[in-house]
Every structure is written in C-alpha cells, then in structure tokens.
C-alpha cells in the first residue's frame, strides 16, 4: 500500500482482481448514418466533437441501437469517466460553494476522512491536463502500481445516500428502462443538502450550470457467470471520475467487494497525465455521451458506418431487368429473416477491423452469389456449409475478397461518401488552416473532427477495394 497511508477499513487487496468494465461496442448500428451534424444539443467540453447520424447537418445527434454501447446518460461536471453516464445536471443545480477553501484541498481533506487513499505519486490538478481537473503523476509510476483506493463507503449510490431507505421502499415506482432514476434522485437530494456527506466532492466542480465538463457515473461489470442477471446499479466514484479518457489509456479501474482500485497499466513518466478508459468508443460515441473527441489519428477505436440500405441501393444499381430487381429484393428479405440487416441498421468499420464482420460478410455473399446458389442457400435457411468464407472480412484482407464483393463494397462506400455535405479534401484543408479553423464554433470544430475521422476510414477502405 502507500507509504504514510493505511488500507481502508474492510478492504482486502487480494480481492481487488483485475476485472475491467466490459468494453462498449464501438459501432453505431441501427439508426446510424454517416452525416455528422453540428452538435447543438449536447454538453460541450474542451475536447468535444459530434455524433454521426443520418440527417440534416444542423440536427443534434441521436443514440443508435443495434451496436450502441451500454452506457447511461450524461451529468455535467468535470472530467468524463467510466463506462456509464447519467443525465444533465446543468439545469438541476446551482454551483456549489464550500466556504472559501480551495476545492482541491477540501476534496483531499474529505478523501482522508472517508479513507480514500491517493498514492503520494499522484496529484489532482488543473495543470498539465487535457481538460479541466485531472490527475497527474508527481513521480514516475510503474505498470501495476496502485494509484488510489476508493472504499465502497465513499461511493455515492442509491444505497449509500441519505435517502437510501426511501428509494428502496419506492423501488417499484422508480423502475425505468435505463435504471438510472434512483441515482439521479439520490444525486439531486445530496446536491441540495447543505450537510451532504459528499459536499466537498461536489464542490470540486463549481460550474455545474455551464455544460462544459461532463461528469459521469460508473456501472460496475457483472462477473462472467452473472451475465444473465440485471446490470448492476450505477454509482458515482469520487477520484475515479477525475481521470480523463484516452484510447491509449495508462490506468484502469479494478473492482472488489470492499473497494475500487485504480491501477497503472503502463509506465507513467513524472509530470504526465493519468488517463482512464471509458470503453472502446468511436468519436461519435465520445461526443454523444461524454462531450469530447480524440482528433484523428489519436482515437484508434474510431469507426465509420455504411448504412445497410445503402448497400442494398448499390446492389440495385447493378440490376438491369425487373426480374433482377425482384430477385435482389428477395435476397434482401432473406437477409432480414436471418437478422443480418435492417432498414435502420449500419455496418460498422473500424480502423483495423470490421465490427459487424458476420453481418457484412453474409450480406455481400447473399447479394453477390449466383441465382441458383442463392436458391439452394435459401432452401437451407442460410445453413449448409458452415465453413468460414475464405475471404473473411477483416480490413487487412479486403483486397483478397471476391471481385464481385469488392465491387459492391466499393460502390457502397462511394454512395456513403456522397451523403456527407463536404468531401475529405475540404475538411482536410480546414483542419490544416489554423486561421479558418479558429473561426469555427467549438461545436463546428468537433463535428469536423468526427466526420474527418469517419471519412479517413472510408477512404482507407476505398483504396483496399480498388
């Protein structure tokens, strides 16, 4: 443990196994589209961007369903964190004062009182961070070193708040699809309670009404054998939610029955910021849920979408007779029956992998196979030879796919690129011109970053299909 510190009461380091939150799928899925609107209805942040949704450039992005991550809604506050998030607090609470004490000093004093231990090698700071408050290494940290320990008693949840009994009695009335209502009520109550146990924690972020620094909750992962159970209730984890996110993160939160521990996953030099991960997320997901993006090429988890109906449209363009068109629709209906496609779905392409590999592979196969082969395939309900296609769909082996598959994929990419209001060169010119870029609003800058990353993926794919 840390020099000069003690293990929180009840904590058992042996139980804090390296169990990380489940990674959220990075694709967008049903309802997704490549058009990147200017973000007008999202929380803003110092590193923000936009979602990609099929619609007018001025529309706010909407969540997607088929491959969307299991993440809650957004709270306003400081640095974004965690696999889940809650609803906006910006219009729910006024800035919280905690006397004349420095917010960080007050928070650290509170940490000591509740047994939340920070390593002497780290510090909470606004200096040297990418956005607002963050955590910085005061000394060099080695991989595997413990950065801080949060006892369960310090976590804010529907069970630990001062109205926990009431929330438990009204559990039935508070049920919702998201499961976040009890925590939101607990948070609202504690924010307005002058003597709240968590007041120094809230005081760390005095600008709750500015919608600029999203603060998020955690949803603890289930054990593998518990996957069929209901998800764990969301909680707020002091200290953990100070860490900012990077795809190439250097720390990770571990869970146990008694505590939560943040552990370094790689060496962290003195003076460098400590980053957590909120899951493997594309830029549209980061802006939609957390209020920031990672500019290209930093986000190695970024994705681009090809609408499923665009693939159908590209295939229809290759038909010459009414009989061919009817057969094409029959093939599409069969794919719908196999649950490989949907009218509002999207195929999701990452920088190095195809996240919807099975769906896209099956779609290309069915739409491109000869008529007689399709009849036989359909008679077998898509079964028969279960052997994996020789040219299975990963980004690196797309050039090895059958020529008809590559052509259909290429035509689909070209149609997708046409749905953007600007082309790649135009976006690149704006990004490379500091004077022009600076004249864009913050939201326009982030929307530009999102769609530029998507177009780069699509153009990479286009080259591979040539």
Tab-separated table of C-alpha atoms in Angstrom:
chain	number	residue	atom	x	y	z
A	1	UNK	CA	0.000	0.000	0.000
A	2	UNK	CA	1.071	3.633	0.050
A	3	UNK	CA	3.741	4.928	2.371
A	4	UNK	CA	2.156	7.040	5.073
A	5	UNK	CA	-1.267	5.553	4.430
A	6	UNK	CA	-3.383	2.657	5.599
A	7	UNK	CA	-5.698	0.239	3.900
A	8	UNK	CA	-9.309	1.436	4.133
A	9	UNK	CA	-11.363	-0.382	6.715
A	10	UNK	CA	-12.621	-3.659	5.353
A	11	UNK	CA	-10.509	-3.508	2.212
A	12	UNK	CA	-8.904	-6.704	1.059
A	13	UNK	CA	-6.262	-6.147	-1.609
A	14	UNK	CA	-6.420	-9.790	-2.522
A	15	UNK	CA	-9.989	-9.382	-3.650
A	16	UNK	CA	-9.289	-6.465	-5.961
A	17	UNK	CA	-8.771	-8.610	-9.020
A	18	UNK	CA	-8.081	-7.041	-12.377
A	19	UNK	CA	-11.625	-7.165	-13.614
A	20	UNK	CA	-12.190	-4.295	-16.026
A	21	UNK	CA	-15.516	-2.915	-17.192
A	22	UNK	CA	-16.857	-4.590	-20.297
A	23	UNK	CA	-15.823	-2.743	-23.413
A	24	UNK	CA	-18.673	-0.943	-25.086
A	25	UNK	CA	-19.142	-1.826	-28.750
A	26	UNK	CA	-17.725	0.973	-30.858
A	27	UNK	CA	-20.134	0.745	-33.755
A	28	UNK	CA	-23.338	2.605	-34.189
A	29	UNK	CA	-25.721	0.075	-35.656
A	30	UNK	CA	-29.409	0.665	-36.190
A	31	UNK	CA	-30.394	4.194	-36.936
A	32	UNK	CA	-26.827	5.192	-37.621
A	33	UNK	CA	-25.665	7.238	-40.528
A	34	UNK	CA	-22.544	8.973	-41.751
A	35	UNK	CA	-23.823	12.544	-41.763
A	36	UNK	CA	-22.178	14.441	-38.922
A	37	UNK	CA	-24.420	17.234	-37.671
A	38	UNK	CA	-23.271	20.285	-35.804
A	39	UNK	CA	-23.791	19.440	-32.166
A	40	UNK	CA	-26.310	21.913	-30.822
A	41	UNK	CA	-27.977	19.895	-28.084
A	42	UNK	CA	-25.073	18.168	-26.389
A	43	UNK	CA	-22.894	19.069	-23.418
A	44	UNK	CA	-19.788	20.816	-24.613
A	45	UNK	CA	-16.273	20.175	-23.392
A	46	UNK	CA	-12.745	21.209	-24.137
A	47	UNK	CA	-12.098	18.199	-26.362
A	48	UNK	CA	-15.507	17.679	-27.946
A	49	UNK	CA	-16.945	16.614	-31.280
A	50	UNK	CA	-20.113	15.259	-32.856
A	51	UNK	CA	-22.103	12.149	-33.430
A	52	UNK	CA	-22.709	10.794	-36.888
A	53	UNK	CA	-26.346	10.453	-37.729
A	54	UNK	CA	-28.256	10.287	-40.972
A	55	UNK	CA	-29.980	13.657	-41.185
A	56	UNK	CA	-29.574	17.390	-41.562
A	57	UNK	CA	-26.198	18.830	-40.573
A	58	UNK	CA	-27.924	21.108	-38.088
A	59	UNK	CA	-29.711	18.355	-36.211
A	60	UNK	CA	-28.498	17.095	-32.874
A	61	UNK	CA	-27.212	13.508	-32.946
A	62	UNK	CA	-29.334	10.660	-31.722
A	63	UNK	CA	-28.339	7.444	-29.987
A	64	UNK	CA	-28.132	4.296	-32.045
A	65	UNK	CA	-29.372	0.903	-31.064
A	66	UNK	CA	-28.091	-2.205	-32.834
A	67	UNK	CA	-24.460	-1.876	-31.841
A	68	UNK	CA	-24.670	1.057	-29.470
A	69	UNK	CA	-22.698	0.850	-26.216
A	70	UNK	CA	-24.360	0.019	-22.935
A	71	UNK	CA	-23.906	3.472	-21.468
A	72	UNK	CA	-26.228	5.682	-19.471
A	73	UNK	CA	-26.930	9.418	-19.971
A	74	UNK	CA	-24.798	12.466	-19.108
A	75	UNK	CA	-24.206	14.551	-15.959
A	76	UNK	CA	-22.479	17.902	-16.116
A	77	UNK	CA	-19.353	18.345	-14.048
A	78	UNK	CA	-15.589	17.909	-14.568
A	79	UNK	CA	-13.700	15.257	-16.446
A	80	UNK	CA	-15.625	12.484	-18.138
A	81	UNK	CA	-15.108	8.997	-16.827
A	82	UNK	CA	-16.357	5.432	-16.673
A	83	UNK	CA	-18.312	3.017	-18.843
A	84	UNK	CA	-21.605	4.705	-17.975
A	85	UNK	CA	-23.025	8.162	-17.525
A	86	UNK	CA	-26.122	9.950	-16.236
A	87	UNK	CA	-28.486	12.790	-17.172
A	88	UNK	CA	-27.673	16.507	-17.365
A	89	UNK	CA	-27.380	18.323	-14.076
A	90	UNK	CA	-26.865	21.699	-15.707
A	91	UNK	CA	-30.411	22.845	-15.141
A	92	UNK	CA	-30.904	20.992	-11.878
A	93	UNK	CA	-28.429	22.605	-9.512
A	94	UNK	CA	-26.642	25.867	-8.918
A	95	UNK	CA	-22.863	25.984	-8.401
A	96	UNK	CA	-21.954	24.542	-5.046
A	97	UNK	CA	-19.911	26.595	-2.625
A	98	UNK	CA	-17.873	25.079	0.150
A	99	UNK	CA	-16.706	28.100	2.059
A	100	UNK	CA	-13.509	29.841	0.988
A	101	UNK	CA	-11.491	26.639	0.974
A	102	UNK	CA	-9.712	25.654	-2.210
A	103	UNK	CA	-11.900	22.952	-3.846
A	104	UNK	CA	-8.993	20.554	-4.347
A	105	UNK	CA	-7.758	20.975	-0.776
A	106	UNK	CA	-11.277	20.440	0.513
A	107	UNK	CA	-11.699	17.339	-1.611
A	108	UNK	CA	-8.373	15.859	-0.499
A	109	UNK	CA	-9.234	16.524	3.137
A	110	UNK	CA	-12.544	14.750	2.605
A	111	UNK	CA	-10.710	11.817	0.964
A	112	UNK	CA	-8.587	11.374	4.069
A	113	UNK	CA	-11.670	11.409	6.307
A	114	UNK	CA	-13.507	8.753	4.309
A	115	UNK	CA	-10.461	6.501	3.811
A	116	UNK	CA	-9.995	7.250	0.106
A	117	UNK	CA	-6.253	6.857	-0.328
A	118	UNK	CA	-4.263	8.540	-3.067
A	119	UNK	CA	-0.729	7.443	-3.804
A	120	UNK	CA	1.868	10.095	-2.926
A	121	UNK	CA	2.995	9.715	-6.536
A	122	UNK	CA	-0.166	11.340	-7.938
A	123	UNK	CA	-1.953	14.668	-7.535
A	124	UNK	CA	-5.242	16.242	-8.581
A	125	UNK	CA	-4.545	19.285	-10.741
A	126	UNK	CA	-5.740	21.598	-13.497
A	127	UNK	CA	-2.160	21.996	-14.701
A	128	UNK	CA	-0.820	19.584	-17.292
A	129	UNK	CA	-4.232	18.060	-18.082
A	130	UNK	CA	-6.140	17.914	-21.348
A	131	UNK	CA	-9.411	19.140	-19.851
A	132	UNK	CA	-10.276	20.795	-16.542
A	133	UNK	CA	-9.307	18.789	-13.489
A	134	UNK	CA	-7.271	15.676	-13.990
A	135	UNK	CA	-4.726	13.505	-12.240
A	136	UNK	CA	-1.012	13.902	-12.869
A	137	UNK	CA	1.994	11.809	-11.867
A	138	UNK	CA	4.176	13.664	-9.332
A	139	UNK	CA	6.784	10.917	-9.670
A	140	UNK	CA	7.370	8.193	-12.226
A	141	UNK	CA	4.877	5.349	-11.911
A	142	UNK	CA	5.455	1.762	-12.985
A	143	UNK	CA	2.902	-0.536	-14.591
A	144	UNK	CA	0.893	-2.346	-11.931
A	145	UNK	CA	1.338	0.348	-9.280
A	146	UNK	CA	-1.686	1.320	-7.234
A	147	UNK	CA	-2.768	4.923	-7.842
A	148	UNK	CA	-5.661	5.180	-5.393
A	149	UNK	CA	-8.168	3.095	-3.459
A	150	UNK	CA	-11.828	4.067	-3.083
A	151	UNK	CA	-13.656	2.321	-0.226
A	152	UNK	CA	-17.230	1.341	-1.002
A	153	UNK	CA	-18.495	3.688	1.722
A	154	UNK	CA	-17.191	6.698	-0.235
A	155	UNK	CA	-19.145	5.807	-3.366
A	156	UNK	CA	-22.368	7.716	-3.978
A	157	UNK	CA	-25.236	5.423	-4.936
A	158	UNK	CA	-28.919	4.884	-4.322
A	159	UNK	CA	-27.922	2.705	-1.356
A	160	UNK	CA	-25.336	4.954	0.308
A	161	UNK	CA	-27.175	8.287	0.008
A	162	UNK	CA	-29.136	9.775	2.911
A	163	UNK	CA	-32.486	8.862	1.330
A	164	UNK	CA	-31.493	5.278	0.579
A	165	UNK	CA	-34.338	3.896	2.682
A	166	UNK	CA	-36.943	5.912	0.785
A	167	UNK	CA	-35.505	4.911	-2.581
A	168	UNK	CA	-35.552	1.273	-1.545
A	169	UNK	CA	-39.206	1.481	-0.431
A	170	UNK	CA	-40.190	3.137	-3.712
A	171	UNK	CA	-38.061	0.855	-5.869
A	172	UNK	CA	-41.029	-0.354	-7.899
A	173	UNK	CA	-42.184	3.150	-8.772
A	174	UNK	CA	-38.671	4.214	-9.783
A	175	UNK	CA	-38.045	1.477	-12.315
A	176	UNK	CA	-37.143	2.637	-15.816
A	177	UNK	CA	-35.572	1.227	-18.932
A	178	UNK	CA	-32.299	2.978	-18.196
A	179	UNK	CA	-32.198	2.072	-14.490
A	180	UNK	CA	-30.730	5.465	-13.579
A	181	UNK	CA	-33.686	7.162	-11.867
A	182	UNK	CA	-32.729	6.193	-8.271
A	183	UNK	CA	-29.180	7.511	-8.652
A	184	UNK	CA	-30.390	10.750	-10.205
A	185	UNK	CA	-32.785	11.315	-7.318
A	186	UNK	CA	-30.044	10.482	-4.828
A	187	UNK	CA	-27.713	12.923	-6.529
A	188	UNK	CA	-30.312	15.697	-6.670
A	189	UNK	CA	-31.015	15.272	-2.972
A	190	UNK	CA	-27.351	15.283	-1.966
A	191	UNK	CA	-26.604	18.305	-4.161
A	192	UNK	CA	-29.232	20.325	-2.321
A	193	UNK	CA	-28.418	19.044	1.166
A	194	UNK	CA	-26.160	21.569	2.990
A	195	UNK	CA	-24.735	18.829	5.210
A	196	UNK	CA	-24.308	16.214	2.482
A	197	UNK	CA	-21.566	13.679	3.127
A	198	UNK	CA	-20.346	14.286	-0.444
A	199	UNK	CA	-20.394	18.108	-0.403
A	200	UNK	CA	-16.593	18.512	-0.695
A	201	UNK	CA	-16.713	16.072	-3.610
A	202	UNK	CA	-19.366	18.174	-5.384
A	203	UNK	CA	-17.508	21.401	-4.580
A	204	UNK	CA	-14.594	20.275	-6.707
A	205	UNK	CA	-16.700	21.272	-9.726
A	206	UNK	CA	-18.288	24.680	-9.163
A	207	UNK	CA	-19.591	25.174	-12.726
A	208	UNK	CA	-22.431	22.691	-12.892
A	209	UNK	CA	-24.533	25.054	-14.986
A	210	UNK	CA	-22.103	25.585	-17.853
A	211	UNK	CA	-22.496	22.235	-19.649
A	212	UNK	CA	-18.798	22.084	-20.318
A	213	UNK	CA	-17.128	19.362	-18.315
A	214	UNK	CA	-19.258	16.214	-18.287
A	215	UNK	CA	-19.056	14.118	-15.138
A	216	UNK	CA	-20.178	10.536	-15.342
A	217	UNK	CA	-21.124	7.571	-13.270
A	218	UNK	CA	-19.795	4.052	-13.299
A	219	UNK	CA	-21.717	0.872	-13.874
A	220	UNK	CA	-19.849	-1.993	-12.297
A	221	UNK	CA	-19.441	-5.011	-14.599
A	222	UNK	CA	-21.008	-8.349	-13.822
A	223	UNK	CA	-18.907	-11.448	-13.324
A	224	UNK	CA	-18.897	-13.763	-16.361
A	225	UNK	CA	-21.212	-16.212	-14.629
A	226	UNK	CA	-23.598	-13.344	-13.845
A	227	UNK	CA	-24.064	-12.156	-17.420
A	228	UNK	CA	-27.728	-13.157	-17.450
A	229	UNK	CA	-28.526	-11.036	-14.402
A	230	UNK	CA	-29.756	-7.460	-14.416
A	231	UNK	CA	-26.933	-4.895	-14.758
A	232	UNK	CA	-25.510	-3.508	-11.531
A	233	UNK	CA	-26.907	-0.168	-10.392
A	234	UNK	CA	-24.861	2.882	-11.488
A	235	UNK	CA	-22.724	4.641	-8.899
A	236	UNK	CA	-20.532	7.731	-8.682
A	237	UNK	CA	-16.920	7.084	-7.731
A	238	UNK	CA	-15.003	10.037	-6.243
A	239	UNK	CA	-11.410	10.365	-7.535
A	240	UNK	CA	-12.052	7.902	-10.371
A	241	UNK	CA	-14.249	10.402	-12.173
A	242	UNK	CA	-11.439	12.957	-12.174
A	243	UNK	CA	-9.423	10.960	-14.690
A	244	UNK	CA	-9.764	11.910	-18.346
A	245	UNK	CA	-10.091	9.377	-21.168
A	246	UNK	CA	-7.714	8.242	-23.893
A	247	UNK	CA	-7.977	5.248	-26.205
A	248	UNK	CA	-4.326	4.594	-25.317
A	249	UNK	CA	-5.012	4.874	-21.594
A	250	UNK	CA	-2.452	4.216	-18.878
A	251	UNK	CA	-4.710	3.282	-15.936
A	252	UNK	CA	-7.694	1.066	-15.303
A	253	UNK	CA	-10.291	0.691	-12.553
A	254	UNK	CA	-10.492	-2.649	-10.762
A	255	UNK	CA	-13.425	-3.816	-8.659
A	256	UNK	CA	-13.751	-5.893	-5.486
A	257	UNK	CA	-16.353	-6.429	-2.792
A	258	UNK	CA	-14.733	-3.859	-0.458
A	259	UNK	CA	-13.069	-1.286	-2.690
A	260	UNK	CA	-12.335	0.019	-6.130
A	261	UNK	CA	-8.715	0.494	-7.168
A	262	UNK	CA	-7.157	2.499	-9.954
A	263	UNK	CA	-4.026	0.737	-11.205
A	264	UNK	CA	-1.431	1.868	-13.743
A	265	UNK	CA	-1.455	-0.302	-16.869
A	266	UNK	CA	1.797	1.077	-18.298
A	267	UNK	CA	4.716	3.205	-17.094
A	268	UNK	CA	3.720	6.851	-16.497
A	269	UNK	CA	6.576	9.386	-16.509
A	270	UNK	CA	6.726	12.183	-13.965
A	271	UNK	CA	4.510	15.099	-14.960
A	272	UNK	CA	2.353	13.079	-17.357
A	273	UNK	CA	-1.405	12.898	-17.011
A	274	UNK	CA	-3.067	9.690	-15.862
A	275	UNK	CA	-5.838	8.507	-18.188
A	276	UNK	CA	-8.608	6.009	-17.643
A	277	UNK	CA	-10.701	4.434	-20.392
A	278	UNK	CA	-14.452	4.810	-20.726
A	279	UNK	CA	-14.539	1.829	-23.080
A	280	UNK	CA	-13.612	1.274	-26.721
A	281	UNK	CA	-15.562	4.152	-28.225
A	282	UNK	CA	-15.722	5.865	-31.579
A	283	UNK	CA	-15.634	9.639	-31.636
A	284	UNK	CA	-19.378	9.890	-32.264
A	285	UNK	CA	-19.933	7.964	-29.045
A	286	UNK	CA	-17.449	10.052	-27.064
A	287	UNK	CA	-19.101	13.325	-28.046
A	288	UNK	CA	-22.620	11.987	-27.653
A	289	UNK	CA	-22.023	10.630	-24.176
A	290	UNK	CA	-19.000	12.445	-22.789
A	291	UNK	CA	-18.703	15.767	-24.608
A	292	UNK	CA	-15.298	15.421	-26.326
A	293	UNK	CA	-13.495	13.682	-29.183
A	294	UNK	CA	-9.962	12.490	-29.857
A	295	UNK	CA	-8.761	14.169	-33.069
A	296	UNK	CA	-7.565	11.932	-35.886
A	297	UNK	CA	-5.457	9.809	-35.696
A	298	UNK	CA	-5.419	9.603	-31.882
A	299	UNK	CA	-8.624	7.597	-31.423
A	300	UNK	CA	-7.629	4.119	-32.533
A	301	UNK	CA	-11.148	2.939	-31.641
A	302	UNK	CA	-12.872	5.271	-34.102
A	303	UNK	CA	-15.376	3.844	-36.596
A	304	UNK	CA	-17.303	4.736	-39.729
A	305	UNK	CA	-20.728	3.470	-40.785
A	306	UNK	CA	-22.100	2.173	-44.038
A	307	UNK	CA	-25.867	2.181	-43.881
A	308	UNK	CA	-27.293	-1.237	-44.667
A	309	UNK	CA	-29.857	0.263	-47.037
A	310	UNK	CA	-27.016	1.957	-48.936
A	311	UNK	CA	-25.545	-1.477	-49.679
A	312	UNK	CA	-28.956	-2.507	-50.973
A	313	UNK	CA	-29.107	0.644	-53.102
A	314	UNK	CA	-25.647	-0.062	-54.526
A	315	UNK	CA	-26.731	-3.608	-55.383
A	316	UNK	CA	-29.923	-2.355	-57.041
A	317	UNK	CA	-27.878	-0.038	-59.234
A	318	UNK	CA	-26.229	-3.131	-60.679
A	319	UNK	CA	-29.511	-4.741	-61.783
A	320	UNK	CA	-30.607	-4.424	-65.410
A	321	UNK	CA	-34.031	-6.071	-65.564
A	322	UNK	CA	-37.171	-6.142	-63.439
A	323	UNK	CA	-36.542	-9.833	-62.737
A	324	UNK	CA	-33.095	-8.990	-61.340
A	325	UNK	CA	-34.591	-6.255	-59.175
A	326	UNK	CA	-37.217	-8.599	-57.775
A	327	UNK	CA	-34.581	-11.230	-57.050
A	328	UNK	CA	-32.464	-8.591	-55.308
A	329	UNK	CA	-35.385	-7.692	-53.025
A	330	UNK	CA	-35.940	-11.381	-52.349
A	331	UNK	CA	-32.301	-11.698	-51.302
A	332	UNK	CA	-32.686	-8.655	-49.047
A	333	UNK	CA	-35.831	-10.020	-47.423
A	334	UNK	CA	-33.985	-13.255	-46.749
A	335	UNK	CA	-31.139	-11.335	-45.094
A	336	UNK	CA	-33.740	-9.597	-42.932
A	337	UNK	CA	-35.100	-13.012	-41.967
A	338	UNK	CA	-31.582	-14.065	-40.983
A	339	UNK	CA	-31.380	-10.849	-38.901
A	340	UNK	CA	-28.260	-9.769	-40.762
A	341	UNK	CA	-29.698	-6.468	-41.996
A	342	UNK	CA	-32.387	-3.939	-41.107
A	343	UNK	CA	-33.808	-0.789	-42.601
A	344	UNK	CA	-32.192	1.365	-39.905
A	345	UNK	CA	-29.029	-0.653	-39.348
A	346	UNK	CA	-25.434	0.072	-40.301
A	347	UNK	CA	-22.303	-1.913	-40.989
A	348	UNK	CA	-19.540	-0.656	-38.699
A	349	UNK	CA	-15.945	-0.361	-39.896
A	350	UNK	CA	-13.047	0.342	-37.548
A	351	UNK	CA	-9.518	1.450	-38.252
A	352	UNK	CA	-8.247	-2.141	-38.246
A	353	UNK	CA	-11.309	-4.358	-38.022
A	354	UNK	CA	-14.875	-4.743	-39.212
A	355	UNK	CA	-17.015	-4.758	-36.091
A	356	UNK	CA	-20.023	-6.171	-37.964
A	357	UNK	CA	-17.965	-8.749	-39.815
A	358	UNK	CA	-20.562	-11.530	-39.840
A	359	UNK	CA	-23.366	-9.224	-40.963
A	360	UNK	CA	-21.371	-7.611	-43.772
A	361	UNK	CA	-19.807	-10.874	-44.926
A	362	UNK	CA	-23.193	-12.597	-45.125
A	363	UNK	CA	-24.758	-9.597	-46.881
A	364	UNK	CA	-22.075	-9.416	-49.562
A	365	UNK	CA	-22.242	-13.161	-50.017
A	366	UNK	CA	-26.023	-13.323	-50.444
A	367	UNK	CA	-26.289	-10.245	-52.665
A	368	UNK	CA	-23.447	-11.373	-54.944
A	369	UNK	CA	-23.943	-15.136	-55.246
A	370	UNK	CA	-25.388	-16.602	-58.481
A	371	UNK	CA	-29.163	-17.069	-58.569
A	372	UNK	CA	-29.029	-20.873	-58.424
A	373	UNK	CA	-26.648	-20.789	-55.475
A	374	UNK	CA	-28.954	-18.347	-53.682
A	375	UNK	CA	-31.947	-20.651	-54.187
A	376	UNK	CA	-30.031	-23.527	-52.642
A	377	UNK	CA	-28.752	-21.315	-49.816
A	378	UNK	CA	-32.268	-20.088	-49.120
A	379	UNK	CA	-33.725	-23.595	-49.132
A	380	UNK	CA	-31.243	-24.465	-46.401
A	381	UNK	CA	-32.291	-21.359	-44.420
A	382	UNK	CA	-28.815	-19.937	-44.713
A	383	UNK	CA	-27.236	-23.102	-43.330
A	384	UNK	CA	-25.494	-25.858	-45.208
A	385	UNK	CA	-21.761	-25.438	-45.434
A	386	UNK	CA	-20.726	-23.779	-42.183
A	387	UNK	CA	-17.144	-23.389	-43.345
A	388	UNK	CA	-15.938	-19.833	-42.976
A	389	UNK	CA	-15.569	-17.898	-46.206
A	390	UNK	CA	-12.017	-17.939	-47.498
A	391	UNK	CA	-12.048	-14.143	-47.723
A	392	UNK	CA	-13.490	-13.394	-44.281
A	393	UNK	CA	-13.990	-9.703	-43.770
A	394	UNK	CA	-11.186	-8.041	-41.880
A	395	UNK	CA	-9.792	-4.714	-43.033
A	396	UNK	CA	-6.388	-6.129	-43.970
A	397	UNK	CA	-7.705	-8.874	-46.231
A	398	UNK	CA	-10.434	-6.920	-48.031
A	399	UNK	CA	-8.252	-6.949	-51.191
A	400	UNK	CA	-8.499	-10.772	-51.116
A	401	UNK	CA	-12.298	-10.798	-51.321
A	402	UNK	CA	-14.081	-11.953	-54.453
A	403	UNK	CA	-14.167	-9.287	-57.143
A	404	UNK	CA	-17.963	-9.008	-57.008
A	405	UNK	CA	-17.856	-8.493	-53.234
A	406	UNK	CA	-15.189	-5.805	-53.520
A	407	UNK	CA	-17.122	-4.005	-56.220
A	408	UNK	CA	-20.347	-3.958	-54.221
A	409	UNK	CA	-18.473	-2.779	-51.135
A	410	UNK	CA	-16.704	-0.093	-53.153
A	411	UNK	CA	-19.952	1.189	-54.648
A	412	UNK	CA	-21.479	1.271	-51.172
A	413	UNK	CA	-18.559	3.324	-49.829
A	414	UNK	CA	-18.855	5.803	-52.700
A	415	UNK	CA	-22.577	6.234	-52.037
A	416	UNK	CA	-21.830	6.703	-48.326
A	417	UNK	CA	-19.265	9.413	-49.016
A	418	UNK	CA	-21.828	11.238	-51.148
A	419	UNK	CA	-24.099	11.619	-48.125
A	420	UNK	CA	-21.620	13.964	-46.420
A	421	UNK	CA	-22.037	17.677	-47.069
A	422	UNK	CA	-18.283	18.077	-47.651
A	423	UNK	CA	-15.544	15.913	-49.121
A	424	UNK	CA	-12.352	14.756	-47.449
A	425	UNK	CA	-10.137	17.362	-49.133
A	426	UNK	CA	-12.361	20.233	-47.985
A	427	UNK	CA	-12.281	19.018	-44.393
A	428	UNK	CA	-8.532	18.461	-44.519
A	429	UNK	CA	-7.959	21.976	-45.864
A	430	UNK	CA	-9.954	23.487	-42.986
A	431	UNK	CA	-8.117	21.392	-40.396
A	432	UNK	CA	-4.733	22.421	-41.794
A	433	UNK	CA	-5.623	26.133	-41.905
A	434	UNK	CA	-5.374	27.347	-38.313
A	435	UNK	CA	-6.939	30.723	-39.089
A	436	UNK	CA	-10.000	29.228	-40.777
A	437	UNK	CA	-10.350	26.506	-38.157
A	438	UNK	CA	-10.238	29.069	-35.342
A	439	UNK	CA	-13.232	30.893	-36.838
A	440	UNK	CA	-15.431	27.808	-36.436
A	441	UNK	CA	-17.566	27.500	-33.336
A	442	UNK	CA	-16.451	24.916	-30.811
A	443	UNK	CA	-19.231	22.575	-31.920
A	444	UNK	CA	-18.337	23.019	-35.583
A	445	UNK	CA	-14.728	22.149	-34.811
A	446	UNK	CA	-15.690	18.972	-33.031
A	447	UNK	CA	-18.195	17.958	-35.722
A	448	UNK	CA	-15.411	18.456	-38.256
A	449	UNK	CA	-13.071	16.219	-36.239
A	450	UNK	CA	-15.686	13.462	-36.077
A	451	UNK	CA	-16.591	13.384	-39.755
A	452	UNK	CA	-12.948	13.727	-40.804
A	453	UNK	CA	-12.069	10.588	-38.852
A	454	UNK	CA	-15.009	8.744	-40.399
A	455	UNK	CA	-14.041	9.798	-43.925
A	456	UNK	CA	-10.440	8.719	-43.381
A	457	UNK	CA	-11.669	5.225	-42.504
A	458	UNK	CA	-13.968	5.126	-45.534
A	459	UNK	CA	-11.210	6.306	-47.876
A	460	UNK	CA	-8.825	3.695	-46.477
A	461	UNK	CA	-11.499	1.115	-47.198
A	462	UNK	CA	-12.000	2.539	-50.676
A	463	UNK	CA	-8.331	2.084	-51.503
A	464	UNK	CA	-8.469	-1.538	-50.359
A	465	UNK	CA	-11.374	-2.284	-52.682
A	466	UNK	CA	-9.635	-0.795	-55.736
